[in-house]
PDB file of C-alpha atoms and ligand atoms in Angstrom:
ATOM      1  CA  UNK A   1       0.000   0.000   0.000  1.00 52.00           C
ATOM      2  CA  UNK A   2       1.442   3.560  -1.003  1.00 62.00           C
ATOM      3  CA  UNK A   3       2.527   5.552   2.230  1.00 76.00           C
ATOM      4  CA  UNK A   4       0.213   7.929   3.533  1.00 78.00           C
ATOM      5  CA  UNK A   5       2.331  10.577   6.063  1.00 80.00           C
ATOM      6  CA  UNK A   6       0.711  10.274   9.409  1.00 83.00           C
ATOM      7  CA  UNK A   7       0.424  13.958   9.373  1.00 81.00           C
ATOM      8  CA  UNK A   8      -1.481  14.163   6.139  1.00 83.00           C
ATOM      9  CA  UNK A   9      -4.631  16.177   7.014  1.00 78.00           C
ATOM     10  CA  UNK A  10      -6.920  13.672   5.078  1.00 82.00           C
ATOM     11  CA  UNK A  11      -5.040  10.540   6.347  1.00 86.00           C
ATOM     12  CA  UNK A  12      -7.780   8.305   7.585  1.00 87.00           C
ATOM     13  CA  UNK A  13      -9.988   9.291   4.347  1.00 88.00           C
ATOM     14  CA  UNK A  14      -6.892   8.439   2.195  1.00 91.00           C
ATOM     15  CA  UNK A  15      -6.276   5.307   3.996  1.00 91.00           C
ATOM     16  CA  UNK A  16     -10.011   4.057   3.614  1.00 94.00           C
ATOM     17  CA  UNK A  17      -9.894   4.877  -0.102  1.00 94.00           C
ATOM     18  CA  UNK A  18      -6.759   2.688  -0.477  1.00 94.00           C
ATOM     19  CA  UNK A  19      -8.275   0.453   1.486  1.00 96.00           C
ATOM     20  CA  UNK A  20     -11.288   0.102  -0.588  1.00 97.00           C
ATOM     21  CA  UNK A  21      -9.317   0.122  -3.764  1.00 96.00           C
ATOM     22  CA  UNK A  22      -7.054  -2.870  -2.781  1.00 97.00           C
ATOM     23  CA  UNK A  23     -10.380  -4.339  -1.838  1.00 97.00           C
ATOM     24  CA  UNK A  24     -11.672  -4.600  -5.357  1.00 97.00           C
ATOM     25  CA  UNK A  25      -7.919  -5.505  -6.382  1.00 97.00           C
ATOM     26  CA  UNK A  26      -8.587  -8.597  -4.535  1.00 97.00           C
ATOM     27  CA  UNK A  27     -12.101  -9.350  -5.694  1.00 96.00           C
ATOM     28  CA  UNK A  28     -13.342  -8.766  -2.133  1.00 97.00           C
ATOM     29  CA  UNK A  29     -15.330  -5.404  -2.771  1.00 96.00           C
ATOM     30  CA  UNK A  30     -17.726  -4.331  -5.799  1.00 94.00           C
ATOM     31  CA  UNK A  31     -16.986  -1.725  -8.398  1.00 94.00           C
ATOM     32  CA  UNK A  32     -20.303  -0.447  -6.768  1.00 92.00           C
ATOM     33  CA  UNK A  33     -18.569  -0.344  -3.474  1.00 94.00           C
ATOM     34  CA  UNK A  34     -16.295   2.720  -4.600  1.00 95.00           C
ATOM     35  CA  UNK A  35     -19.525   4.704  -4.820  1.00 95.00           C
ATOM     36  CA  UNK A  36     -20.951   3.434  -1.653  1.00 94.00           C
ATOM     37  CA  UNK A  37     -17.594   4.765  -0.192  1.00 95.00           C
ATOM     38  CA  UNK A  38     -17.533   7.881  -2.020  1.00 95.00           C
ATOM     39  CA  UNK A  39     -21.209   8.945  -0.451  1.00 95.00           C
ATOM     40  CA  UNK A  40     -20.379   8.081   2.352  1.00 96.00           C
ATOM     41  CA  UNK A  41     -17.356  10.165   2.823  1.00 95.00           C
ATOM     42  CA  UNK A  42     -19.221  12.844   1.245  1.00 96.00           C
ATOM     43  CA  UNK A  43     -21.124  13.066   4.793  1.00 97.00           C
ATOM     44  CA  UNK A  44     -18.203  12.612   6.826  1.00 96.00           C
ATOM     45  CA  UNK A  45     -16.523  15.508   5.801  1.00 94.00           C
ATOM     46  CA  UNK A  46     -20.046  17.416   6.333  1.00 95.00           C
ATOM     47  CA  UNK A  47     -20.280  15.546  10.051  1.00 95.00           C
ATOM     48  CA  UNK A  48     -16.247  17.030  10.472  1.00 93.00           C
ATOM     49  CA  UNK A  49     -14.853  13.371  10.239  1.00 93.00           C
ATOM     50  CA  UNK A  50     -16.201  12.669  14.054  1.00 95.00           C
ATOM     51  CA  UNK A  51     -18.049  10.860  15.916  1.00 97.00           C
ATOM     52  CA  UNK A  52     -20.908  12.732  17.272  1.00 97.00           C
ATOM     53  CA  UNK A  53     -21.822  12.890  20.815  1.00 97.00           C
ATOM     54  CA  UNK A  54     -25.577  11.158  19.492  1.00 97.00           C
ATOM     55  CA  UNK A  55     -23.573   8.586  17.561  1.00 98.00           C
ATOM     56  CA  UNK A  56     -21.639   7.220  20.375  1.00 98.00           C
ATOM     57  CA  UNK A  57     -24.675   7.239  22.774  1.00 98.00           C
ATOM     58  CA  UNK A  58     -26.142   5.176  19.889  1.00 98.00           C
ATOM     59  CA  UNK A  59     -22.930   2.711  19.374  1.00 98.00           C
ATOM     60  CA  UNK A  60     -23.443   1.763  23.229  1.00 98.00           C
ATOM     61  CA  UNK A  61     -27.432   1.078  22.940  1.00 98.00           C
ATOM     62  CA  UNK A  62     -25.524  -1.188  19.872  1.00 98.00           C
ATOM     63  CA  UNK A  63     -23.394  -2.686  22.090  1.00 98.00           C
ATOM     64  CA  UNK A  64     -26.203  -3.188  24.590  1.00 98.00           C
ATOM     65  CA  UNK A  65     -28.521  -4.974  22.032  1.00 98.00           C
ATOM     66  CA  UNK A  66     -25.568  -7.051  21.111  1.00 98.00           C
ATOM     67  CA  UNK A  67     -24.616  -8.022  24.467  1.00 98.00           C
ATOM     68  CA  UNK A  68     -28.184  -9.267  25.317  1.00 98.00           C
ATOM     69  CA  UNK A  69     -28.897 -11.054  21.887  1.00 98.00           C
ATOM     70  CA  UNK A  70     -29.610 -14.747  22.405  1.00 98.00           C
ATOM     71  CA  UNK A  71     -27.979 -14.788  18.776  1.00 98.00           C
ATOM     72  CA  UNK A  72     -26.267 -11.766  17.363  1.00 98.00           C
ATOM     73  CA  UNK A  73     -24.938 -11.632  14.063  1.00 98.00           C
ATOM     74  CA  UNK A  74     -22.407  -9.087  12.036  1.00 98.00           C
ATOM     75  CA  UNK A  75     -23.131  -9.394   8.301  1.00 97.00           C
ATOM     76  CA  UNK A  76     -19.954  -8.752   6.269  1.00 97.00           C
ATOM     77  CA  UNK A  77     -19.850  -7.136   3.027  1.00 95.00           C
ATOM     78  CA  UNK A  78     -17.572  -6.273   0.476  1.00 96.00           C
ATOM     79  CA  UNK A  79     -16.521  -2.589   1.818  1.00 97.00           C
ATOM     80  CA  UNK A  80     -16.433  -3.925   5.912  1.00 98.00           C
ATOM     81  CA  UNK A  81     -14.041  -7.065   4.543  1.00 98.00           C
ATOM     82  CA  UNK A  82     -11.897  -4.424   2.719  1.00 98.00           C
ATOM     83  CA  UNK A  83     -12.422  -1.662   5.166  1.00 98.00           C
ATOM     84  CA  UNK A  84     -11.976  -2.867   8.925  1.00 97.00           C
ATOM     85  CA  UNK A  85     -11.557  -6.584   8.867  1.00 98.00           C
ATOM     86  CA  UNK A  86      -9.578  -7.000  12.113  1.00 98.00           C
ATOM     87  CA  UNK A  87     -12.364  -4.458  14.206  1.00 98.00           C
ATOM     88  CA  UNK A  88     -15.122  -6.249  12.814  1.00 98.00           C
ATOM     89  CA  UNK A  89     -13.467  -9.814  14.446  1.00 98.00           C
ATOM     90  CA  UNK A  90     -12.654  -8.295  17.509  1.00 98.00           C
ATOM     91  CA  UNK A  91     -16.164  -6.915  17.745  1.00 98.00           C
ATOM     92  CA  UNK A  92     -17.688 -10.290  17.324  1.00 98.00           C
ATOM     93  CA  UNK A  93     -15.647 -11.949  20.028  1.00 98.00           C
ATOM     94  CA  UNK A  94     -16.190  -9.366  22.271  1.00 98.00           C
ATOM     95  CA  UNK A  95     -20.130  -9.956  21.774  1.00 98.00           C
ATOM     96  CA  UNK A  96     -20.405 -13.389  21.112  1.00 98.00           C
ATOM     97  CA  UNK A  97     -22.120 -12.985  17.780  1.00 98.00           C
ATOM     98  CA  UNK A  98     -20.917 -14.728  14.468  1.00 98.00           C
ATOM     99  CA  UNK A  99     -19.734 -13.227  11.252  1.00 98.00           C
ATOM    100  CA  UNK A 100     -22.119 -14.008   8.220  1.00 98.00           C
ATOM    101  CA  UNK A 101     -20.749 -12.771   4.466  1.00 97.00           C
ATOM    102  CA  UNK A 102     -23.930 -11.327   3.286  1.00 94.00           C
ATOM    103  CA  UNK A 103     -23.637  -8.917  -0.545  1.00 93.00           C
ATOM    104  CA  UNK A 104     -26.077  -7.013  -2.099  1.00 86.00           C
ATOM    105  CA  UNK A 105     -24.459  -8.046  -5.634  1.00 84.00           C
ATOM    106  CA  UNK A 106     -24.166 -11.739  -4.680  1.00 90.00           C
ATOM    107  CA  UNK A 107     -21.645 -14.267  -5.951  1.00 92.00           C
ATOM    108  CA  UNK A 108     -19.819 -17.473  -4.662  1.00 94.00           C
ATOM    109  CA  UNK A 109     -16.678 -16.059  -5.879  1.00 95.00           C
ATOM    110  CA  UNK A 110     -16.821 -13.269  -4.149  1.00 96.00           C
ATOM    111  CA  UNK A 111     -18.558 -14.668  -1.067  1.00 97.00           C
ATOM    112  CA  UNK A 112     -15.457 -17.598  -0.583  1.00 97.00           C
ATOM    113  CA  UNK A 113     -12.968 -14.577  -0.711  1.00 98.00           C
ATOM    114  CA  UNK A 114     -14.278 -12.712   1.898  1.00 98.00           C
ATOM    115  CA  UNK A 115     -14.650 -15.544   4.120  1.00 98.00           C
ATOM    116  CA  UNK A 116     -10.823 -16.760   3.208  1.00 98.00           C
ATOM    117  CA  UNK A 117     -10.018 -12.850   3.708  1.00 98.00           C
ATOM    118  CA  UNK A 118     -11.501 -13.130   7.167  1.00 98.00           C
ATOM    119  CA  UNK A 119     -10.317 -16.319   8.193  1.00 98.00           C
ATOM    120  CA  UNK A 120      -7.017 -15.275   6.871  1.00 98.00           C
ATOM    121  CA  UNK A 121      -7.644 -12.056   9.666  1.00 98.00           C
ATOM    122  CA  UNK A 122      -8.093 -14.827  12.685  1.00 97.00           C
ATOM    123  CA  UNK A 123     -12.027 -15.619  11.987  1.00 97.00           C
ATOM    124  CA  UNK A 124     -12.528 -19.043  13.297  1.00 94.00           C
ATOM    125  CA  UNK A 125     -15.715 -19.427  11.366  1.00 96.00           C
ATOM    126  CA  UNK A 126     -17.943 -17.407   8.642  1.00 98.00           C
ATOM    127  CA  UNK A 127     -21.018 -17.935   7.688  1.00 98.00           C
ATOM    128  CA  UNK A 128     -22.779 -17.103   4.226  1.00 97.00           C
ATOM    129  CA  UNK A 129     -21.479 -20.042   2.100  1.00 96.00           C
ATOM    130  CA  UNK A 130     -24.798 -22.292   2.893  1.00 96.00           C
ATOM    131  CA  UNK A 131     -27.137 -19.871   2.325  1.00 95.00           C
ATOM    132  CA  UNK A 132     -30.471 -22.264   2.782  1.00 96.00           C
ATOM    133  CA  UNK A 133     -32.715 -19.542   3.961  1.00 97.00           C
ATOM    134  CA  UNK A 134     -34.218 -16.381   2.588  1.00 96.00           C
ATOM    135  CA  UNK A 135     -35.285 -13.353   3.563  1.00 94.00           C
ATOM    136  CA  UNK A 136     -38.754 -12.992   2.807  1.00 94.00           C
ATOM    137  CA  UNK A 137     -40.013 -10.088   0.193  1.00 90.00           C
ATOM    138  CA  UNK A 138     -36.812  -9.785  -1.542  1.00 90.00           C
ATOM    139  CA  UNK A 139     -35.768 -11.791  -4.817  1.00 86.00           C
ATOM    140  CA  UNK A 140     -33.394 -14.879  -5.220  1.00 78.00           C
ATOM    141  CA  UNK A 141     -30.073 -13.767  -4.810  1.00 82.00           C
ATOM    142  CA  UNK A 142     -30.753 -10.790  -2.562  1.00 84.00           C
ATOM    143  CA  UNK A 143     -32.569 -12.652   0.006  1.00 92.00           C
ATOM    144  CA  UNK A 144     -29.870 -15.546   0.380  1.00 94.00           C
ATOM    145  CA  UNK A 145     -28.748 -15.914   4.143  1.00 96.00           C
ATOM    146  CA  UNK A 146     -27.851 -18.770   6.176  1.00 97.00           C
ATOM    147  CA  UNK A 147     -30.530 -20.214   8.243  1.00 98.00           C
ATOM    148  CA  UNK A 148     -28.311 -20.760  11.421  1.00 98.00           C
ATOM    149  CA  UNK A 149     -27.274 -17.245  10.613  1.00 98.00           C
ATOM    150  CA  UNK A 150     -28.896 -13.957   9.791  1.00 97.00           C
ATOM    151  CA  UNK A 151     -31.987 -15.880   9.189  1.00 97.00           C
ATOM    152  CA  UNK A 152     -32.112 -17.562  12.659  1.00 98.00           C
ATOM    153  CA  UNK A 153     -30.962 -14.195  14.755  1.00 98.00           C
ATOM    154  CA  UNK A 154     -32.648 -11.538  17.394  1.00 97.00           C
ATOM    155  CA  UNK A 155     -30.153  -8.827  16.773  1.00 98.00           C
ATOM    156  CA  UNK A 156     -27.865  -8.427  13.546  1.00 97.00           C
ATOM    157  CA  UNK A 157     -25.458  -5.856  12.666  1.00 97.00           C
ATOM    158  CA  UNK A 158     -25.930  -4.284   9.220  1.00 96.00           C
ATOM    159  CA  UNK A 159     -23.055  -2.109   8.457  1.00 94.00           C
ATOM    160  CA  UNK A 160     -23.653   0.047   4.909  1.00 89.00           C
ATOM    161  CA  UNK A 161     -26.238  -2.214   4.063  1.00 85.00           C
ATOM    162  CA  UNK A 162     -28.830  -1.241   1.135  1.00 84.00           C
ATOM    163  CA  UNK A 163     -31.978   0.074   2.233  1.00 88.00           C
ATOM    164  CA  UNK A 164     -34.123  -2.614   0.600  1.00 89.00           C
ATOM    165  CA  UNK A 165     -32.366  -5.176   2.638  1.00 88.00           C
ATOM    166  CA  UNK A 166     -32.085  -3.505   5.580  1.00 90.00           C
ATOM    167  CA  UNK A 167     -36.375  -2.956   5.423  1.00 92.00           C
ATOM    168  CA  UNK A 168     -36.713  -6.689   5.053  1.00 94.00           C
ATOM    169  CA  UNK A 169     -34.937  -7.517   7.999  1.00 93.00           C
ATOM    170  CA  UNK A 170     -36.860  -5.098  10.085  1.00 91.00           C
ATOM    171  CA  UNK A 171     -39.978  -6.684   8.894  1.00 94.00           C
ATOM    172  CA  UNK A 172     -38.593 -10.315  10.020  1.00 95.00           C
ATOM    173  CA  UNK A 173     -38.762  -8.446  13.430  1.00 94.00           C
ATOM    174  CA  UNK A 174     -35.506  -8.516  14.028  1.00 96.00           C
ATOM    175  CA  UNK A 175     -33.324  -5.578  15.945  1.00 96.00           C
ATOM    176  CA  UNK A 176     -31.592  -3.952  13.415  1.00 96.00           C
ATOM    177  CA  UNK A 177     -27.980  -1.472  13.972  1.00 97.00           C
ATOM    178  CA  UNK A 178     -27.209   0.193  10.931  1.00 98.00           C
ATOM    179  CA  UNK A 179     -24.081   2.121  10.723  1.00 98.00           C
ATOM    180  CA  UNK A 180     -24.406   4.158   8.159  1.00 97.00           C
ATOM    181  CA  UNK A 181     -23.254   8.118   6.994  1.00 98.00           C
ATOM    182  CA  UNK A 182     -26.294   9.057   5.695  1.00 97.00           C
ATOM    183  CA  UNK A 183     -29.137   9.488   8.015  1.00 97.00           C
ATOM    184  CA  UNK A 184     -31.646   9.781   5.431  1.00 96.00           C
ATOM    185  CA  UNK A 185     -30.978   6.623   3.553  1.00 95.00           C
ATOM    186  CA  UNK A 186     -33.662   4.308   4.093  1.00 94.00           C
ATOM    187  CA  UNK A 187     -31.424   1.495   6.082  1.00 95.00           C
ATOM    188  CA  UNK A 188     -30.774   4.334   8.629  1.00 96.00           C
ATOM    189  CA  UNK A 189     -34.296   5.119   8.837  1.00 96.00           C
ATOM    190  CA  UNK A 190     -35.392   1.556   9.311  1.00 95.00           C
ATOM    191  CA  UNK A 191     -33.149   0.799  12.052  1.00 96.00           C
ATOM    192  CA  UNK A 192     -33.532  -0.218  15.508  1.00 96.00           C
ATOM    193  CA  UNK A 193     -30.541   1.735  16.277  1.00 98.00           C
ATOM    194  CA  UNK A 194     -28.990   3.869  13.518  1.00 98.00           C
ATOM    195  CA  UNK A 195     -25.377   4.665  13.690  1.00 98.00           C
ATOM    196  CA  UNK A 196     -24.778   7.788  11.832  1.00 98.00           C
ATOM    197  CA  UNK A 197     -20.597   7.469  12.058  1.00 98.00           C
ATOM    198  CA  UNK A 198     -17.577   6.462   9.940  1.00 97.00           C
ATOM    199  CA  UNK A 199     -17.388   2.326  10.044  1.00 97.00           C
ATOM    200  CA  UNK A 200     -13.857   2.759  11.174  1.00 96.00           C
ATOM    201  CA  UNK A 201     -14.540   4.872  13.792  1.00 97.00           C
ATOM    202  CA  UNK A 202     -17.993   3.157  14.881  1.00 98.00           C
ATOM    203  CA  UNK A 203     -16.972  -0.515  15.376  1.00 98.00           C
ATOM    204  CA  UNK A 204     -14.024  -0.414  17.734  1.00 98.00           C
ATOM    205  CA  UNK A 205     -16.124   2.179  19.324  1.00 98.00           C
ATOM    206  CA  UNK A 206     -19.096  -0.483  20.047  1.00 98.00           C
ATOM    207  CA  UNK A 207     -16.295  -2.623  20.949  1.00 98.00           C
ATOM    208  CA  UNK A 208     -14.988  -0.162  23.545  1.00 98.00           C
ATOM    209  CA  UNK A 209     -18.832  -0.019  24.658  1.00 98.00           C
ATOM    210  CA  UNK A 210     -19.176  -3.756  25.428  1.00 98.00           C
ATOM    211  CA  UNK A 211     -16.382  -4.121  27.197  1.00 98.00           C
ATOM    212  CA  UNK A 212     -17.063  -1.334  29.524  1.00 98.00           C
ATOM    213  CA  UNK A 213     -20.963  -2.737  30.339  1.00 98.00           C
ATOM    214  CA  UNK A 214     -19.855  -5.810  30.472  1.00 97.00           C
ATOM    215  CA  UNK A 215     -16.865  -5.009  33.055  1.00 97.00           C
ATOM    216  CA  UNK A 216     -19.435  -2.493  34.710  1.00 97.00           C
ATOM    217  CA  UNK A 217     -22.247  -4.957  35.112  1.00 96.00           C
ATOM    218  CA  UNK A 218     -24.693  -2.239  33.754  1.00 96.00           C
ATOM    219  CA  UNK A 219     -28.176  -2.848  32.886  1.00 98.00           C
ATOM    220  CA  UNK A 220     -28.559  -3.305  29.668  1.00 98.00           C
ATOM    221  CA  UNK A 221     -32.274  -3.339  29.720  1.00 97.00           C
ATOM    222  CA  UNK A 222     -32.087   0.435  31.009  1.00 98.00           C
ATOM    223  CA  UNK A 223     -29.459   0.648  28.689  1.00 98.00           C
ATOM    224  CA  UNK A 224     -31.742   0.074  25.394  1.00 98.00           C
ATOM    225  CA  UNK A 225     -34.725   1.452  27.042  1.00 97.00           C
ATOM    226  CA  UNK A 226     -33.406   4.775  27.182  1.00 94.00           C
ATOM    227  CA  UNK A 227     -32.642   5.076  23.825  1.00 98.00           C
ATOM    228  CA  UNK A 228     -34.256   7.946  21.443  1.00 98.00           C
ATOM    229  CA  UNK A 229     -33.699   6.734  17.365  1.00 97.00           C
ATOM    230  CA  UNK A 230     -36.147   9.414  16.120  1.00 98.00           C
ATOM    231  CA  UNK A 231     -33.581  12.091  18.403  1.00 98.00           C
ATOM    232  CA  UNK A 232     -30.736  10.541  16.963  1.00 98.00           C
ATOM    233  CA  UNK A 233     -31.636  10.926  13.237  1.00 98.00           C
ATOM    234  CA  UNK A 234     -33.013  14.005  13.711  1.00 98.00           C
ATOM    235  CA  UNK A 235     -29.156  15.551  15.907  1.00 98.00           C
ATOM    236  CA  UNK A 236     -27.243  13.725  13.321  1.00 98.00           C
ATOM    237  CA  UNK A 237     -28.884  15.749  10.581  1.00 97.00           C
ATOM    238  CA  UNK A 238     -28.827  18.928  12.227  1.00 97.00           C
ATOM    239  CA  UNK A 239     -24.814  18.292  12.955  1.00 96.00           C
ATOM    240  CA  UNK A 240     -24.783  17.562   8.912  1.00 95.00           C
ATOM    241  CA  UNK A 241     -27.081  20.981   8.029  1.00 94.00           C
ATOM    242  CA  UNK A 242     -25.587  23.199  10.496  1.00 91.00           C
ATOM    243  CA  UNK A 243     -21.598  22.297  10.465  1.00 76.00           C
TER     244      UNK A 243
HETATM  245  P1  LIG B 301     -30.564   3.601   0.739  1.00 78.73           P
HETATM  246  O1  LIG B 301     -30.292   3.008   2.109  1.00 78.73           O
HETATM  247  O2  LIG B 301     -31.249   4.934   0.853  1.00 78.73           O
HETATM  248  O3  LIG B 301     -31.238   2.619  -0.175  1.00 78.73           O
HETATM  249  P2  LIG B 301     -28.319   3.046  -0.824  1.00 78.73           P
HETATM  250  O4  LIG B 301     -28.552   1.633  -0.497  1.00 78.73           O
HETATM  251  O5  LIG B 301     -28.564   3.500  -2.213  1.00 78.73           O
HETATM  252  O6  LIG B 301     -29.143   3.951   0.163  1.00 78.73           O
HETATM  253  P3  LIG B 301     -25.499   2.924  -1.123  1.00 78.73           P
HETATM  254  O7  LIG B 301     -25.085   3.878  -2.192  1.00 78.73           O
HETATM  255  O8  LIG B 301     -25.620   1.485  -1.429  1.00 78.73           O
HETATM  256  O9  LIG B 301     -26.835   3.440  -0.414  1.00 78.73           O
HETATM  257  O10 LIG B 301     -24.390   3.171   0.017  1.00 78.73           O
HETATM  258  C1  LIG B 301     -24.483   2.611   1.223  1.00 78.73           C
HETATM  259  C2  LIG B 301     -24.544   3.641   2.339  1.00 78.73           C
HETATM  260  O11 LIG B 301     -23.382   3.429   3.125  1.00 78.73           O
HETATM  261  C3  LIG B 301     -24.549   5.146   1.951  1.00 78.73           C
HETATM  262  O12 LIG B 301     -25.671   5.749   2.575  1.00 78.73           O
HETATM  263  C4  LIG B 301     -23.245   5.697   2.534  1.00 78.73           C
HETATM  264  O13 LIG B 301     -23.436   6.955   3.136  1.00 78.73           O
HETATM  265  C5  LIG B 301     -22.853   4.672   3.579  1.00 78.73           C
HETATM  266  N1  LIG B 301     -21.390   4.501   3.715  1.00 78.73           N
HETATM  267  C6  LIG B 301     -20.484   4.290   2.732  1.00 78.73           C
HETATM  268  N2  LIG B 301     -19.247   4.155   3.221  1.00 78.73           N
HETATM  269  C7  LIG B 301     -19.349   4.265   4.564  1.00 78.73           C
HETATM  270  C8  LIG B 301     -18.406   4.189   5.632  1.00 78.73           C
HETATM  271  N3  LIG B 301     -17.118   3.988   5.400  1.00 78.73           N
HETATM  272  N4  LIG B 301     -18.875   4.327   6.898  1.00 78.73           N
HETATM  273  C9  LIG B 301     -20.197   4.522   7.131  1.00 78.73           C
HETATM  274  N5  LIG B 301     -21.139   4.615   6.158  1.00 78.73           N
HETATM  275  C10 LIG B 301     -20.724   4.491   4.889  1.00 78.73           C
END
């Protein structure tokens, strides 16, 4: 990977484009998953590349749901594998929840290299290659899951995740956390718990989160009860409109 100078005033947005880039070098990420990236940095650098006071209240009601799942699940796509590999693992073990590859522009090509990619990262197990269940409402190759996977969990982790797909899950019932830049999009909207924040930033954040409630014996249940997504839409847009 070219050298990016620590000091470079756009260093973690150069290092997520190269990132990206070396993703679809590797047949991990999409060509579509340049312009996913490119929107969403778009409302980073509107949101001043941090993470909002709303949006890390929101990544610990995430780490809350996750910690109380009776089966939480991160679904891996093309930009997480290529973007934050390592946080995403640590995540899961920090939660208990599995790893599932899940793409919007399915194929078993692409699926096997993620899961090698991950495994190759210290995943002791992916899921995504079975894919015997579907989500219902959504057509053949958008709906496959795994059906001891997304299919069969309470709580699953959508990071970047196409609004379609993120509205289906909702409708299984299912708590949904989104992270995603855009708090209009319609898989921010639909989600349990949005998280309007950079994926890089976000997930070791919810990481952080867990460990703390965990260590802290909080209560999650007052935890997730508190929790205002309407409020956190609405602050995340206001941050974007106002600067
Ligand atoms: P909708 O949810 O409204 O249907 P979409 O599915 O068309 O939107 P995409 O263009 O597929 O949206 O992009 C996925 C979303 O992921 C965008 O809203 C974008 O802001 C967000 N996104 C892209 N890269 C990142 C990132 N690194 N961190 C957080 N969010 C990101």
């Amino acid at each position: 990977m070219t050298e990016i100078p620590e000091d470079h005033p756009r260093h973690d947005s150069l290092v997520a484009r190269h990132r990206i880039e070396e993703g679809v070098e590797k047949g991990l990420t999409s060509k579509q998953g340049l312009i996913a990236q490119g929107r969403g940095e778009a409302f980073d650098y509107l949101l001043g590349e941090r993470t909002t006071e709303s949006a890390d209240e929101a990544e610990r009601v995430a780490a809350a749901s996750l910690l109380r799942a009776r089966h939480p699940v991160l679904s891996i796509n093309g930009n997480v594998a290529a973007l934050c590999p390592d946080e995403t693992i640590e995540l899961a073990e920090a939660v208990g929840a599995d790893l599932e590859v899940n793409l919007f522009n399915r194929t078993e090509e692409r699926v096997r290299a993620i899961a090698d990619h991950l495994r190759e990262h210290g995943a002791s197990e992916v899921k995504g290659l079975t894919a015997d269940a579907r989500i219902p409402g959504l057509s053949h190759e958008r709906a496959k899951v795994d059906a001891d996977g997304i299919y069969d969990a309470d709580v699953v982790l959508v990071p970047l995740e196409d609004g379609d797909r993120a509205e289906a899950l909702g409708a299984m019932g299912k708590t949904e956390i989104v992270i995603d830049l855009n708090p209009l999009s319609r898989s921010a909207q639909v989600a349990t718990v949005p998280i309007v924040d950079e994926i890089l930033r976000a997930v070791p954040n919810v990481t952080r989160h867990a460990r703390e409630l965990r260590e802290s014996g909080a209560d999650l249940e007052a935890v997730i009860a508190g929790f205002d997504r309407e409020a956190t839409l609405e602050d995340a847009e206001r941050a974007i409109r106002s600067g």
